[in-house]
Amino acid sequence: MRLGVEETLGALNSALGPGGPVWFKETHARHLRARDFLAPRRALQARFGDDQVPEGVVHAIVGLQGPGVAPVLCCAPTPAGLALRLQRSVVFERVLGSGAAYAAPAAPTAPTPRIVLHCPALRGSPSALRLSQLRAVIVADHLARILQAHRVSVRRVPAVRDPYMTAFLQQLRVDWPEVSEKASTEALRNRAIAELSPAGYAGALPPGTLGRVCLKELMEERGRTAGYDPNVDSCLVTEDLLSLLAELQEAVQAGAVGSSLGLAAAPDAGADSYVVLHVVSCEEEFQQQKLDLLWWKLDHQAPLSQKHLVCGPVKVAGAPSTLTAPEYYELRHTQVCKVSSLKHGKNLEQDAAWTDIFRVLSVAAVKFEMLSTAPQSQLLLALADSSISTKGSKSGTFVMYNCARLATLFEGYKCSVEQGLYPTFPPVSSLDFSLLRDETC
């Protein structure tokens, strides 16, 4: 049985008795030296008052057992709260002894949801792609890969129509569908025209606009409960906006053709069986809220469940705020080539054997930076040459460099075993993990 953080947290919270979740998994390197899980002091005070956690509860926590629950070594009160340490040597042994079980996604315990993943930043050209939009694109691609690895049906929208955007995404190793037939907007247009505000109330309209649709009533009904901006009151309807809605509508109505995995949908699956997830930059959030409400207004079969993952702003130290995504990639590529030339003592940029390696390292640097901070938080980029060094621990180049070093060590060991220089690695079950004392080794 594979050990799980979710199962362990569930057992820990149950041991504290009725109430909401209290425990969390520790992730900070400094705190991991002393604990693996923590129940914060204030949360415990809210549960038990000013009294200490009953001794019987602490004993129950130490003796926790169950499917997927990691074995506990000790549990004791600290100034921060109730700290818990696992029997790490036992955990290491169980995990390393059944690596295949952890490498494969866990079997779903319920029908997998179906996701329409929408990234509006991909509707433009790469030359106009801001860094905050690039962050949304990379987060959306990463999210799609994780969901599909867990056998979740994912349909990505929009299909990219700009050939330059397609080339840029290929350069970034972002997997996104390309040109598809344009969805029909006739039904949505007819409904929109019927919902347009009277000319006297619409005010002056920009050229190419069909009219203005009032969203106040729908905002009161659904928008406020969804946490939308209360200033959303109307939406200018254009052909581009209707085309966008039609593509989302078509993705939801696609039914069983929901993902590249070919997972079949339930026979009674309708629009409400989908979750539409909009991955947007903070600058696009207000417009996306308008789009959600307009979709609900024009299409009564639109999914009720629409979620927003809003990516925070990207600030650049010592660089103009107008830096575009392609310029940022080219800067990182130049820096990777420069660092490699300094390391190897010659210019390798013109060497065909190194060209693809530099591209992979550049993409790793970009993705590592964009994913290194929680998506909702502000991201601060340092563009100096030192930020791309292989000696620090903050860059994608450092990670890729050390992965390559480890791969070389493993390959060297394998070859040496074949030559009889080293004995074969013993079975994991025969290793004594209690000898692991120093966690810095």
Coordinates of C-alpha atoms in Angstrom, one line a residue:
M1 CA 0.0 0.0 0.0
R2 CA 1.5 3.3 -1.0
L3 CA 1.9 6.0 1.6
G4 CA 0.1 9.3 1.0
V5 CA 0.2 12.8 2.4
E6 CA -3.6 13.1 1.9
E7 CA -4.3 9.9 3.8
T8 CA -1.9 10.9 6.6
L9 CA -3.4 14.4 7.0
G10 CA -6.9 12.8 7.1
A11 CA -5.9 10.5 9.9
L12 CA -4.2 13.2 11.9
N13 CA -7.2 15.6 11.7
S14 CA -9.6 12.7 12.6
A15 CA -7.4 12.0 15.7
L16 CA -8.0 15.6 17.0
G17 CA -11.8 15.0 17.0
P18 CA -14.7 16.8 15.4
G19 CA -13.9 20.1 13.6
G20 CA -12.2 21.4 10.5
P21 CA -8.7 20.4 9.3
V22 CA -5.8 21.7 11.4
W23 CA -2.7 19.8 10.4
F24 CA -0.5 20.8 7.4
K25 CA 2.5 19.2 5.7
E26 CA 5.7 21.0 6.4
T27 CA 7.7 22.0 3.3
H28 CA 10.2 24.6 4.6
A29 CA 13.7 23.1 4.5
R30 CA 14.6 24.7 7.9
H31 CA 11.5 23.4 9.6
L32 CA 11.8 19.9 8.1
R33 CA 14.9 19.3 10.3
A34 CA 12.6 19.2 13.3
R35 CA 9.2 18.1 12.0
D36 CA 7.2 16.7 9.1
F37 CA 3.7 17.9 10.1
L38 CA 2.4 20.8 12.3
A39 CA -0.8 21.6 13.9
P40 CA -0.5 25.4 14.6
R41 CA -0.8 26.6 18.1
R42 CA -3.7 29.1 17.4
A43 CA -5.7 26.4 15.6
L44 CA -5.3 24.1 18.5
Q45 CA -6.4 26.9 20.9
A46 CA -9.5 27.4 18.9
R47 CA -10.2 23.7 19.1
F48 CA -9.2 23.0 22.8
G49 CA -9.2 26.4 24.3
D50 CA -6.2 27.5 26.3
D51 CA -5.7 24.0 27.7
Q52 CA -3.1 21.7 26.2
V53 CA -4.0 19.0 23.8
P54 CA -5.2 16.1 25.9
E55 CA -2.5 13.5 26.5
G56 CA -4.8 10.7 25.2
V57 CA -5.1 12.5 21.9
V58 CA -1.3 12.8 21.6
H59 CA -0.9 9.1 22.3
A60 CA -3.5 8.3 19.7
I61 CA -1.6 10.4 17.1
V62 CA 1.6 8.5 17.8
G63 CA -0.1 5.2 17.4
L64 CA -1.9 6.1 14.1
Q65 CA -2.2 3.4 11.6
G66 CA -4.3 2.8 8.5
P67 CA -4.2 2.5 4.7
G68 CA -1.7 5.0 3.3
V69 CA -0.9 6.5 6.7
A70 CA 2.8 7.1 7.3
P71 CA 4.3 5.7 10.5
V72 CA 4.7 8.3 13.3
L73 CA 7.9 8.5 15.4
C74 CA 6.9 11.2 17.9
C75 CA 4.5 14.0 18.5
A76 CA 5.2 16.8 21.0
P77 CA 4.0 20.4 21.8
T78 CA 6.3 23.2 20.7
P79 CA 6.0 27.0 20.7
A80 CA 4.7 26.8 17.1
G81 CA 2.1 24.1 17.9
L82 CA 1.9 20.3 17.9
A83 CA 4.9 19.0 15.9
L84 CA 5.1 15.5 14.4
R85 CA 8.0 13.5 13.1
L86 CA 7.6 10.4 10.9
Q87 CA 9.7 7.3 11.1
R88 CA 11.7 8.5 8.2
S89 CA 13.9 5.4 7.8
V90 CA 10.8 3.3 7.6
V91 CA 9.2 5.7 5.1
F92 CA 12.3 5.7 2.9
E93 CA 12.4 2.0 2.9
R94 CA 8.7 1.6 2.0
V95 CA 8.9 4.2 -0.8
L96 CA 12.1 3.1 -2.3
G97 CA 11.1 -0.5 -2.1
S98 CA 8.0 0.1 -4.3
G99 CA 9.1 2.9 -6.6
A100 CA 6.8 1.7 -9.4
A101 CA 3.7 2.2 -7.2
Y102 CA 4.6 5.9 -6.7
A103 CA 5.7 6.6 -10.3
A104 CA 2.2 5.5 -11.6
P105 CA -0.8 7.8 -10.9
A106 CA -3.0 6.6 -8.1
A107 CA -6.2 4.8 -9.3
P108 CA -9.1 7.2 -9.2
T109 CA -11.6 6.5 -6.4
A110 CA -14.4 8.4 -8.3
P111 CA -15.3 9.2 -11.9
T112 CA -12.7 11.6 -13.2
P113 CA -13.9 15.1 -14.0
R114 CA -13.7 16.6 -17.4
I115 CA -11.9 19.9 -17.8
V116 CA -12.1 22.6 -20.5
L117 CA -8.8 24.5 -20.0
H118 CA -9.0 28.0 -21.4
C119 CA -6.0 30.3 -21.8
P120 CA -7.0 33.5 -23.5
A121 CA -3.4 34.8 -23.9
L122 CA -3.0 32.4 -26.8
R123 CA -5.4 34.3 -29.0
G124 CA -2.8 36.9 -29.9
S125 CA 0.6 37.0 -31.5
P126 CA 3.8 36.2 -29.6
S127 CA 5.2 39.7 -30.3
A128 CA 2.4 41.1 -28.1
L129 CA 2.7 38.5 -25.4
R130 CA 3.5 40.1 -22.1
L131 CA 5.5 38.3 -19.4
S132 CA 2.4 37.9 -17.2
Q133 CA 0.6 36.3 -20.2
L134 CA 3.6 34.0 -20.8
R135 CA 3.3 32.9 -17.2
A136 CA -0.4 32.0 -17.7
V137 CA 0.5 30.0 -20.8
I138 CA 3.2 28.0 -19.0
V139 CA 1.0 27.4 -16.0
A140 CA -1.8 26.2 -18.3
D141 CA 0.5 23.8 -20.1
H142 CA 1.9 22.5 -16.8
L143 CA -1.6 22.1 -15.4
A144 CA -2.8 20.2 -18.5
R145 CA 0.1 17.8 -18.2
I146 CA -0.5 17.1 -14.5
L147 CA -4.3 16.5 -15.1
Q148 CA -3.7 14.2 -18.0
A149 CA -1.1 12.3 -16.0
H150 CA -3.9 11.6 -13.5
R151 CA -6.2 10.5 -16.3
V152 CA -8.4 13.6 -16.2
S153 CA -10.0 14.4 -19.5
V154 CA -8.7 17.8 -20.7
R155 CA -9.7 19.8 -23.7
R156 CA -7.5 22.8 -24.3
V157 CA -9.0 26.1 -25.8
P158 CA -8.3 28.1 -27.9
A159 CA -6.8 26.4 -30.9
V160 CA -3.9 28.5 -31.9
R161 CA -4.3 30.2 -35.3
D162 CA -1.3 32.5 -35.5
P163 CA 1.6 30.5 -37.2
Y164 CA 4.1 32.7 -35.3
M165 CA 2.5 31.8 -32.0
T166 CA 2.5 28.1 -33.0
A167 CA 6.3 28.3 -33.7
F168 CA 6.9 30.1 -30.4
L169 CA 5.0 27.5 -28.4
Q170 CA 7.0 24.7 -30.1
Q171 CA 10.1 26.6 -29.2
L172 CA 8.9 26.5 -25.5
R173 CA 7.9 22.8 -25.7
V174 CA 4.3 23.9 -24.9
D175 CA 1.8 21.3 -26.2
W176 CA -1.3 23.1 -27.4
P177 CA -3.7 22.3 -30.3
E178 CA -3.3 24.3 -33.5
V179 CA -5.7 25.6 -36.1
S180 CA -9.2 24.1 -36.2
E181 CA -12.3 25.0 -38.1
K182 CA -13.9 28.2 -36.9
A183 CA -17.0 27.4 -34.7
S184 CA -20.3 28.9 -35.9
T185 CA -21.4 32.0 -34.1
E186 CA -24.8 32.4 -35.7
A187 CA -26.9 31.1 -32.7
L188 CA -24.9 33.2 -30.3
R189 CA -25.1 36.3 -32.5
N190 CA -28.9 36.0 -32.8
R191 CA -29.3 35.7 -29.0
A192 CA -26.9 38.6 -28.4
I193 CA -28.8 40.9 -30.8
A194 CA -32.0 40.0 -28.9
E195 CA -30.3 41.0 -25.6
L196 CA -28.6 44.2 -26.8
S197 CA -29.4 47.3 -24.8
P198 CA -31.6 50.0 -26.6
A199 CA -29.5 52.4 -28.6
G200 CA -30.3 55.3 -26.2
Y201 CA -28.8 53.4 -23.3
A202 CA -25.8 51.9 -25.0
G203 CA -24.0 55.2 -25.5
A204 CA -21.3 55.7 -28.1
L205 CA -20.0 52.3 -29.4
P206 CA -16.5 51.6 -30.8
P207 CA -16.4 50.6 -34.5
G208 CA -17.0 46.9 -35.2
T209 CA -19.2 46.5 -32.1
L210 CA -22.6 44.9 -32.4
G211 CA -23.8 46.5 -29.2
R212 CA -23.8 46.4 -25.4
V213 CA -25.4 43.7 -23.3
C214 CA -26.4 44.5 -19.7
L215 CA -25.1 42.0 -17.1
K216 CA -26.3 43.7 -13.9
E217 CA -29.0 41.2 -13.2
L218 CA -26.8 38.2 -13.8
M219 CA -24.0 39.8 -11.8
E220 CA -26.4 40.0 -8.8
E221 CA -27.6 36.4 -9.3
R222 CA -24.3 34.6 -10.0
G223 CA -21.4 37.0 -10.1
R224 CA -21.4 38.1 -6.5
T225 CA -21.5 34.6 -5.2
A226 CA -18.5 33.7 -7.5
G227 CA -16.5 36.6 -6.1
Y228 CA -16.6 38.7 -9.3
D229 CA -15.8 42.4 -9.4
P230 CA -19.0 44.3 -8.5
N231 CA -18.1 46.9 -11.2
V232 CA -19.0 44.3 -13.9
D233 CA -22.3 45.7 -15.3
S234 CA -22.2 45.4 -19.1
C235 CA -20.2 43.9 -22.0
L236 CA -19.5 45.2 -25.5
V237 CA -20.3 42.4 -27.9
T238 CA -18.0 42.0 -30.9
E239 CA -17.6 39.2 -33.5
D240 CA -14.3 38.2 -31.9
L241 CA -16.0 37.8 -28.6
L242 CA -18.7 35.7 -30.1
S243 CA -16.1 33.6 -31.9
L244 CA -14.4 33.0 -28.5
L245 CA -17.6 32.0 -26.9
A246 CA -18.5 29.7 -29.8
E247 CA -15.2 27.8 -29.4
L248 CA -15.7 27.4 -25.6
Q249 CA -19.3 26.2 -26.3
E250 CA -18.1 23.7 -28.9
A251 CA -15.4 22.4 -26.5
V252 CA -18.0 21.7 -23.9
Q253 CA -20.4 20.1 -26.4
A254 CA -17.7 17.8 -27.8
G255 CA -18.9 15.1 -25.4
A256 CA -16.8 11.9 -25.4
V257 CA -14.1 13.5 -27.5
G258 CA -12.8 15.2 -24.4
S259 CA -9.1 14.6 -24.3
S260 CA -6.1 13.1 -26.1
L261 CA -6.5 10.1 -23.8
G262 CA -9.7 9.1 -25.5
L263 CA -11.6 8.7 -22.2
A264 CA -15.3 8.0 -22.7
A265 CA -17.8 10.3 -21.1
A266 CA -20.8 9.0 -19.1
P267 CA -23.9 8.5 -21.2
D268 CA -25.8 11.2 -19.4
A269 CA -22.9 13.6 -19.3
G270 CA -23.9 17.1 -20.2
A271 CA -22.5 20.6 -20.0
D272 CA -22.7 20.6 -16.2
S273 CA -20.3 17.6 -16.1
Y274 CA -17.6 19.9 -17.3
V275 CA -15.5 22.3 -15.2
V276 CA -14.3 25.2 -17.3
L277 CA -11.0 26.5 -15.9
H278 CA -9.8 29.9 -17.2
V279 CA -6.1 30.5 -16.7
V280 CA -5.6 34.2 -17.1
S281 CA -3.1 36.9 -16.2
C282 CA -4.2 39.5 -13.7
E283 CA -4.7 42.1 -16.5
E284 CA -7.2 39.8 -18.2
E285 CA -9.3 38.8 -15.2
F286 CA -11.9 41.6 -15.4
Q287 CA -12.6 40.9 -19.0
Q288 CA -12.8 37.2 -18.4
Q289 CA -15.5 37.8 -15.7
K290 CA -17.5 39.7 -18.3
L291 CA -17.1 36.8 -20.7
D292 CA -18.3 34.3 -18.1
L293 CA -21.5 36.2 -17.4
L294 CA -22.1 36.8 -21.2
W295 CA -21.8 33.1 -21.8
W296 CA -24.3 32.3 -19.1
K297 CA -26.6 35.0 -20.6
L298 CA -26.5 33.9 -24.2
D299 CA -26.3 30.1 -23.6
H300 CA -28.6 28.5 -21.0
Q301 CA -26.6 25.3 -21.4
A302 CA -23.3 26.9 -20.5
P303 CA -21.5 25.1 -17.6
L304 CA -22.4 26.4 -14.2
S305 CA -18.9 25.6 -12.9
Q306 CA -16.4 28.1 -14.2
K307 CA -13.2 28.6 -12.2
H308 CA -10.5 31.2 -12.6
L309 CA -6.8 30.7 -12.0
V310 CA -5.4 34.2 -12.0
C311 CA -1.7 34.5 -12.4
G312 CA -0.1 37.4 -10.6
P313 CA 2.0 40.2 -12.2
V314 CA 5.5 39.6 -13.4
K315 CA 8.0 42.4 -12.5
V316 CA 11.5 42.7 -14.0
A317 CA 14.4 44.2 -12.1
G318 CA 16.5 46.5 -14.2
A319 CA 14.6 46.1 -17.5
P320 CA 11.9 48.0 -19.4
S321 CA 8.3 47.0 -18.5
T322 CA 7.7 46.5 -22.3
L323 CA 9.9 43.4 -22.4
T324 CA 7.9 40.8 -24.5
A325 CA 7.9 37.0 -24.0
P326 CA 10.0 36.3 -27.2
E327 CA 12.6 38.9 -26.0
Y328 CA 12.7 37.3 -22.6
Y329 CA 13.3 33.9 -24.1
E330 CA 16.1 35.2 -26.4
L331 CA 17.8 36.9 -23.5
R332 CA 17.8 33.6 -21.5
H333 CA 19.1 31.7 -24.6
T334 CA 21.9 34.2 -25.0
Q335 CA 22.8 33.9 -21.3
V336 CA 22.8 30.1 -21.5
C337 CA 25.2 30.2 -24.5
K338 CA 27.5 32.7 -22.7
V339 CA 27.6 30.6 -19.5
S340 CA 28.4 27.4 -21.5
S341 CA 31.1 29.2 -23.4
L342 CA 32.8 30.4 -20.2
K343 CA 32.5 27.0 -18.6
H344 CA 34.0 25.1 -21.5
G345 CA 36.4 27.8 -22.7
K346 CA 35.2 28.1 -26.3
N347 CA 32.2 29.4 -28.2
L348 CA 29.8 26.5 -28.6
E349 CA 26.9 28.6 -30.0
Q350 CA 27.8 27.7 -33.6
D351 CA 28.3 24.0 -32.8
A352 CA 25.3 22.1 -34.2
A353 CA 25.8 19.4 -31.6
W354 CA 25.1 21.9 -28.8
T355 CA 22.3 23.9 -30.5
D356 CA 19.4 21.7 -29.1
I357 CA 21.0 21.4 -25.7
F358 CA 21.1 25.2 -25.4
R359 CA 17.4 25.4 -26.4
V360 CA 16.4 22.8 -23.8
L361 CA 18.4 24.6 -21.1
S362 CA 16.8 28.0 -22.1
V363 CA 13.3 26.5 -22.0
A364 CA 14.1 24.9 -18.6
A365 CA 15.3 28.3 -17.3
V366 CA 12.1 30.1 -18.5
K367 CA 9.7 27.4 -17.2
F368 CA 11.5 27.0 -13.9
E369 CA 11.3 30.8 -13.2
M370 CA 7.7 31.0 -14.2
L371 CA 6.7 28.1 -12.0
S372 CA 9.0 28.8 -9.1
T373 CA 6.4 31.0 -7.4
A374 CA 2.8 30.3 -6.5
P375 CA 0.8 31.4 -9.6
Q376 CA -1.4 33.9 -7.7
S377 CA 1.7 35.7 -6.3
Q378 CA 3.8 38.4 -7.8
L379 CA 6.9 37.1 -9.6
L380 CA 10.1 39.1 -9.6
L381 CA 12.6 38.3 -12.4
A382 CA 16.3 39.0 -12.2
L383 CA 17.7 39.2 -15.7
A384 CA 21.4 39.7 -14.8
D385 CA 23.8 37.1 -16.2
S386 CA 24.4 35.8 -12.6
S387 CA 20.7 34.7 -12.4
I388 CA 21.4 32.0 -15.0
S389 CA 24.5 30.5 -13.2
T390 CA 24.9 26.8 -12.7
K391 CA 26.4 27.4 -9.3
G392 CA 23.3 28.7 -7.5
S393 CA 20.1 26.8 -6.6
K394 CA 17.6 29.3 -7.9
S395 CA 17.6 28.7 -11.7
G396 CA 16.4 26.1 -14.1
T397 CA 19.9 25.9 -15.5
F398 CA 21.2 24.8 -12.1
V399 CA 18.5 22.0 -11.9
M400 CA 19.2 20.8 -15.4
Y401 CA 22.9 20.8 -14.9
N402 CA 22.7 18.8 -11.7
C403 CA 20.2 16.3 -13.3
A404 CA 22.8 15.8 -16.0
R405 CA 25.5 15.2 -13.4
L406 CA 23.4 12.6 -11.6
A407 CA 22.5 10.9 -14.9
T408 CA 26.2 10.8 -15.8
L409 CA 27.0 9.3 -12.4
F410 CA 24.3 6.6 -12.7
E411 CA 25.4 5.8 -16.3
G412 CA 29.0 5.6 -15.2
Y413 CA 28.1 3.2 -12.3
K414 CA 26.1 1.0 -14.7
C415 CA 29.0 0.7 -17.1
S416 CA 31.4 0.0 -14.3
V417 CA 29.1 -2.8 -13.0
E418 CA 29.1 -4.3 -16.5
Q419 CA 32.9 -4.2 -16.5
G420 CA 33.0 -5.9 -13.1
L421 CA 34.6 -2.9 -11.4
Y422 CA 31.7 -2.5 -8.9
P423 CA 29.3 -5.0 -7.4
T424 CA 25.6 -4.8 -8.4
F425 CA 23.4 -2.6 -6.2
P426 CA 21.9 -4.8 -3.5
P427 CA 18.1 -5.3 -3.2
V428 CA 16.4 -2.3 -1.4
S429 CA 14.9 -4.8 1.1
S430 CA 18.4 -5.6 2.3
L431 CA 19.4 -2.0 3.1
D432 CA 19.5 -0.7 6.7
F433 CA 17.8 2.7 6.5
S434 CA 18.3 3.2 10.2
L435 CA 21.9 4.2 9.3
L436 CA 20.6 7.4 7.7
R437 CA 21.3 9.9 10.5
D438 CA 22.6 13.0 8.7
E439 CA 19.9 14.4 6.4
T440 CA 22.4 16.7 4.7
C441 CA 24.3 13.7 3.1

